[in-house]
Amino acid sequence: MSPSASVRRSLVAPALCCTLLAGGTACGGDEGDASATPSGTSSAERQKFAKTRFVANAGIAAGATYQWIVKPYRAGKFKSGADGRKVALVKAGLAGTLAYNRLKAATRNAQGDPTLARAVAPLTAGIDALKGLPSKLRKGDSTDSVVSSFDGVINSVKDAGKDAGAEVTNRVPSAGELARG
């Protein structure tokens, strides 16, 4: 490479960066602009979004419960001496924590829709009862009752959503989502 080409490149790159930076800042709008002010959301839109968020959160809880709690339990992964038992129990504990968090979020979402709120209201005690179960699941304590508790609450939430016009389908979260719980 000739010295003149090297000099041109060293001058072109900063000039290009400055041009892009100046152009990017020139595109920004005035912060006081009225068109940038968020508008209110109608009651119907809030209700629609409440159902959508409810379905998404409940779906993640249902998927995590089925994939990492119910399915391994039925396969015998939680039994003493089973291959991969420790990993299955840790994943189940993480899934239980994620399911509990998503179910709590789903009940908050349900408050935006009167029909959904009435359908989900009786389930809050059952959801709250799940709070301590993930740690029991990680330890392997009373697996039968823990699995049946999670499965029962998930099915009740799915039924309540269906009755309120917000059908919940299982959405299995990724391992990353499970770890973030």
Short mmCIF file of N, CA and C in Angstrom, two decimals, residues 1-80:
data_model
loop_
_atom_site.label_atom_id
_atom_site.label_comp_id
_atom_site.label_asym_id
_atom_site.label_seq_id
_atom_site.Cartn_x
_atom_site.Cartn_y
_atom_site.Cartn_z
N MET A 1 0.86 -1.16 0.00
CA MET A 1 0.00 0.00 0.00
C MET A 1 0.91 1.23 0.00
N SER A 2 0.61 2.19 -0.84
CA SER A 2 1.44 3.39 -0.96
C SER A 2 1.17 4.34 0.20
N PRO A 3 2.12 5.20 0.52
CA PRO A 3 1.91 6.15 1.62
C PRO A 3 0.73 7.08 1.37
N SER A 4 0.48 7.45 0.12
CA SER A 4 -0.63 8.37 -0.15
C SER A 4 -1.97 7.68 0.10
N ALA A 5 -2.09 6.37 -0.20
CA ALA A 5 -3.33 5.63 0.07
C ALA A 5 -3.56 5.51 1.56
N SER A 6 -2.49 5.33 2.29
CA SER A 6 -2.61 5.23 3.75
C SER A 6 -3.09 6.55 4.34
N VAL A 7 -2.57 7.66 3.83
CA VAL A 7 -2.97 8.97 4.31
C VAL A 7 -4.43 9.23 3.98
N ARG A 8 -4.85 8.87 2.76
CA ARG A 8 -6.25 9.07 2.35
C ARG A 8 -7.19 8.28 3.26
N ARG A 9 -6.86 7.04 3.56
CA ARG A 9 -7.71 6.22 4.42
C ARG A 9 -7.79 6.81 5.82
N SER A 10 -6.67 7.30 6.32
CA SER A 10 -6.69 7.84 7.67
C SER A 10 -7.47 9.14 7.73
N LEU A 11 -7.64 9.84 6.63
CA LEU A 11 -8.43 11.07 6.61
C LEU A 11 -9.90 10.81 6.28
N VAL A 12 -10.17 9.80 5.46
CA VAL A 12 -11.54 9.51 5.05
C VAL A 12 -12.35 8.93 6.21
N ALA A 13 -11.76 8.04 6.97
CA ALA A 13 -12.50 7.39 8.06
C ALA A 13 -13.02 8.39 9.09
N PRO A 14 -12.18 9.31 9.61
CA PRO A 14 -12.72 10.28 10.57
C PRO A 14 -13.75 11.21 9.94
N ALA A 15 -13.53 11.59 8.69
CA ALA A 15 -14.48 12.48 8.02
C ALA A 15 -15.83 11.79 7.89
N LEU A 16 -15.81 10.54 7.53
CA LEU A 16 -17.04 9.77 7.38
C LEU A 16 -17.75 9.63 8.72
N CYS A 17 -17.01 9.35 9.77
CA CYS A 17 -17.60 9.23 11.11
C CYS A 17 -18.25 10.54 11.54
N CYS A 18 -17.57 11.66 11.29
CA CYS A 18 -18.13 12.96 11.66
C CYS A 18 -19.40 13.25 10.89
N THR A 19 -19.40 12.90 9.60
CA THR A 19 -20.59 13.13 8.77
C THR A 19 -21.76 12.31 9.29
N LEU A 20 -21.52 11.06 9.61
CA LEU A 20 -22.59 10.21 10.12
C LEU A 20 -23.08 10.70 11.48
N LEU A 21 -22.18 11.12 12.32
CA LEU A 21 -22.56 11.62 13.63
C LEU A 21 -23.39 12.89 13.51
N ALA A 22 -22.95 13.81 12.66
CA ALA A 22 -23.68 15.06 12.46
C ALA A 22 -25.05 14.79 11.84
N GLY A 23 -25.11 13.88 10.90
CA GLY A 23 -26.39 13.53 10.26
C GLY A 23 -27.33 12.86 11.24
N GLY A 24 -26.80 12.03 12.12
CA GLY A 24 -27.63 11.34 13.10
C GLY A 24 -28.23 12.29 14.12
N THR A 25 -27.45 13.27 14.55
CA THR A 25 -27.98 14.22 15.53
C THR A 25 -28.94 15.20 14.88
N ALA A 26 -28.76 15.46 13.60
CA ALA A 26 -29.66 16.38 12.91
C ALA A 26 -31.03 15.76 12.72
N CYS A 27 -31.10 14.43 12.72
CA CYS A 27 -32.39 13.75 12.52
C CYS A 27 -33.23 13.74 13.78
N GLY A 28 -32.66 14.03 14.93
CA GLY A 28 -33.42 14.02 16.18
C GLY A 28 -34.45 15.12 16.19
N GLY A 29 -35.57 14.86 16.84
CA GLY A 29 -36.66 15.83 16.89
C GLY A 29 -36.55 16.70 18.12
N ASP A 30 -37.34 17.73 18.16
CA ASP A 30 -37.43 18.63 19.30
C ASP A 30 -38.15 17.89 20.42
N GLU A 31 -37.57 17.88 21.61
CA GLU A 31 -38.18 17.14 22.72
C GLU A 31 -39.53 17.72 23.12
N GLY A 32 -39.77 18.97 22.81
CA GLY A 32 -41.03 19.60 23.17
C GLY A 32 -42.09 19.41 22.10
N ASP A 33 -41.79 18.66 21.07
CA ASP A 33 -42.71 18.45 19.95
C ASP A 33 -43.97 17.74 20.43
N ALA A 34 -45.13 18.27 20.11
CA ALA A 34 -46.40 17.70 20.55
C ALA A 34 -46.66 16.34 19.93
N SER A 35 -46.13 16.10 18.73
CA SER A 35 -46.39 14.80 18.08
C SER A 35 -45.64 13.67 18.79
N ALA A 36 -44.64 13.98 19.58
CA ALA A 36 -43.90 12.95 20.29
C ALA A 36 -44.56 12.58 21.61
N THR A 37 -45.57 13.31 22.03
CA THR A 37 -46.25 13.04 23.28
C THR A 37 -47.11 11.80 23.12
N PRO A 38 -46.96 10.81 24.02
CA PRO A 38 -47.78 9.61 23.90
C PRO A 38 -49.25 9.93 24.14
N SER A 39 -50.07 9.28 23.36
CA SER A 39 -51.50 9.49 23.53
C SER A 39 -52.06 8.46 24.49
N GLY A 40 -53.21 8.75 25.04
CA GLY A 40 -53.87 7.83 25.96
C GLY A 40 -54.34 6.58 25.24
N THR A 41 -54.53 5.55 26.00
CA THR A 41 -55.02 4.29 25.45
C THR A 41 -56.46 4.13 25.87
N SER A 42 -57.29 3.79 24.90
CA SER A 42 -58.70 3.62 25.21
C SER A 42 -58.91 2.41 26.10
N SER A 43 -60.06 2.36 26.74
CA SER A 43 -60.39 1.24 27.62
C SER A 43 -60.39 -0.08 26.85
N ALA A 44 -60.91 -0.05 25.63
CA ALA A 44 -60.95 -1.27 24.81
C ALA A 44 -59.53 -1.75 24.47
N GLU A 45 -58.64 -0.80 24.16
CA GLU A 45 -57.26 -1.18 23.84
C GLU A 45 -56.56 -1.75 25.07
N ARG A 46 -56.77 -1.12 26.24
CA ARG A 46 -56.18 -1.63 27.48
C ARG A 46 -56.64 -3.05 27.75
N GLN A 47 -57.94 -3.31 27.54
CA GLN A 47 -58.46 -4.64 27.78
C GLN A 47 -57.85 -5.65 26.81
N LYS A 48 -57.71 -5.24 25.54
CA LYS A 48 -57.12 -6.14 24.54
C LYS A 48 -55.67 -6.46 24.91
N PHE A 49 -54.92 -5.42 25.29
CA PHE A 49 -53.53 -5.65 25.66
C PHE A 49 -53.44 -6.45 26.95
N ALA A 50 -54.37 -6.27 27.86
CA ALA A 50 -54.37 -7.04 29.10
C ALA A 50 -54.53 -8.52 28.79
N LYS A 51 -55.44 -8.84 27.91
CA LYS A 51 -55.64 -10.24 27.53
C LYS A 51 -54.41 -10.79 26.82
N THR A 52 -53.83 -10.00 25.94
CA THR A 52 -52.65 -10.45 25.20
C THR A 52 -51.49 -10.72 26.15
N ARG A 53 -51.25 -9.81 27.07
CA ARG A 53 -50.16 -9.99 28.03
C ARG A 53 -50.46 -11.16 28.96
N PHE A 54 -51.72 -11.32 29.36
CA PHE A 54 -52.12 -12.44 30.21
C PHE A 54 -51.81 -13.76 29.49
N VAL A 55 -52.22 -13.86 28.23
CA VAL A 55 -52.00 -15.08 27.46
C VAL A 55 -50.51 -15.37 27.32
N ALA A 56 -49.71 -14.34 27.05
CA ALA A 56 -48.27 -14.54 26.89
C ALA A 56 -47.63 -15.02 28.19
N ASN A 57 -47.92 -14.36 29.30
CA ASN A 57 -47.32 -14.75 30.58
C ASN A 57 -47.81 -16.11 31.05
N ALA A 58 -49.08 -16.37 30.95
CA ALA A 58 -49.62 -17.67 31.37
C ALA A 58 -49.10 -18.78 30.45
N GLY A 59 -48.92 -18.48 29.18
CA GLY A 59 -48.39 -19.47 28.24
C GLY A 59 -46.96 -19.87 28.57
N ILE A 60 -46.15 -18.89 28.96
CA ILE A 60 -44.77 -19.20 29.37
C ILE A 60 -44.77 -20.04 30.64
N ALA A 61 -45.62 -19.68 31.59
CA ALA A 61 -45.71 -20.46 32.84
C ALA A 61 -46.15 -21.89 32.55
N ALA A 62 -47.13 -22.04 31.68
CA ALA A 62 -47.64 -23.37 31.33
C ALA A 62 -46.58 -24.19 30.60
N GLY A 63 -45.89 -23.57 29.66
CA GLY A 63 -44.85 -24.27 28.90
C GLY A 63 -43.70 -24.71 29.79
N ALA A 64 -43.25 -23.82 30.67
CA ALA A 64 -42.15 -24.17 31.57
C ALA A 64 -42.55 -25.29 32.52
N THR A 65 -43.76 -25.21 33.03
CA THR A 65 -44.24 -26.24 33.95
C THR A 65 -44.30 -27.60 33.26
N TYR A 66 -44.87 -27.61 32.06
CA TYR A 66 -45.00 -28.89 31.37
C TYR A 66 -43.62 -29.44 30.97
N GLN A 67 -42.79 -28.59 30.35
CA GLN A 67 -41.51 -29.05 29.81
C GLN A 67 -40.52 -29.51 30.88
N TRP A 68 -40.43 -28.77 31.99
CA TRP A 68 -39.38 -29.05 32.95
C TRP A 68 -39.86 -29.55 34.31
N ILE A 69 -41.17 -29.66 34.50
CA ILE A 69 -41.67 -30.22 35.76
C ILE A 69 -42.52 -31.46 35.49
N VAL A 70 -43.61 -31.32 34.77
CA VAL A 70 -44.54 -32.43 34.57
C VAL A 70 -43.92 -33.54 33.71
N LYS A 71 -43.37 -33.18 32.58
CA LYS A 71 -42.82 -34.18 31.65
C LYS A 71 -41.67 -34.99 32.28
N PRO A 72 -40.67 -34.35 32.93
CA PRO A 72 -39.63 -35.15 33.58
C PRO A 72 -40.17 -36.00 34.74
N TYR A 73 -41.15 -35.47 35.44
CA TYR A 73 -41.76 -36.24 36.54
C TYR A 73 -42.39 -37.52 36.00
N ARG A 74 -43.16 -37.38 34.93
CA ARG A 74 -43.81 -38.56 34.33
C ARG A 74 -42.79 -39.54 33.78
N ALA A 75 -41.63 -39.04 33.36
CA ALA A 75 -40.58 -39.91 32.82
C ALA A 75 -39.73 -40.54 33.93
N GLY A 76 -40.02 -40.19 35.19
CA GLY A 76 -39.30 -40.78 36.31
C GLY A 76 -37.95 -40.13 36.60
N LYS A 77 -37.71 -38.95 36.06
CA LYS A 77 -36.42 -38.27 36.24
C LYS A 77 -36.17 -37.79 37.68
N PHE A 78 -37.23 -37.65 38.48
CA PHE A 78 -37.06 -37.14 39.83
C PHE A 78 -36.86 -38.26 40.86
N LYS A 79 -36.97 -39.50 40.44
CA LYS A 79 -36.82 -40.62 41.36
C LYS A 79 -35.36 -40.77 41.78
N SER A 80 -35.16 -41.19 43.01
CA SER A 80 -33.82 -41.40 43.53
C SER A 80 -33.07 -42.40 42.66
#
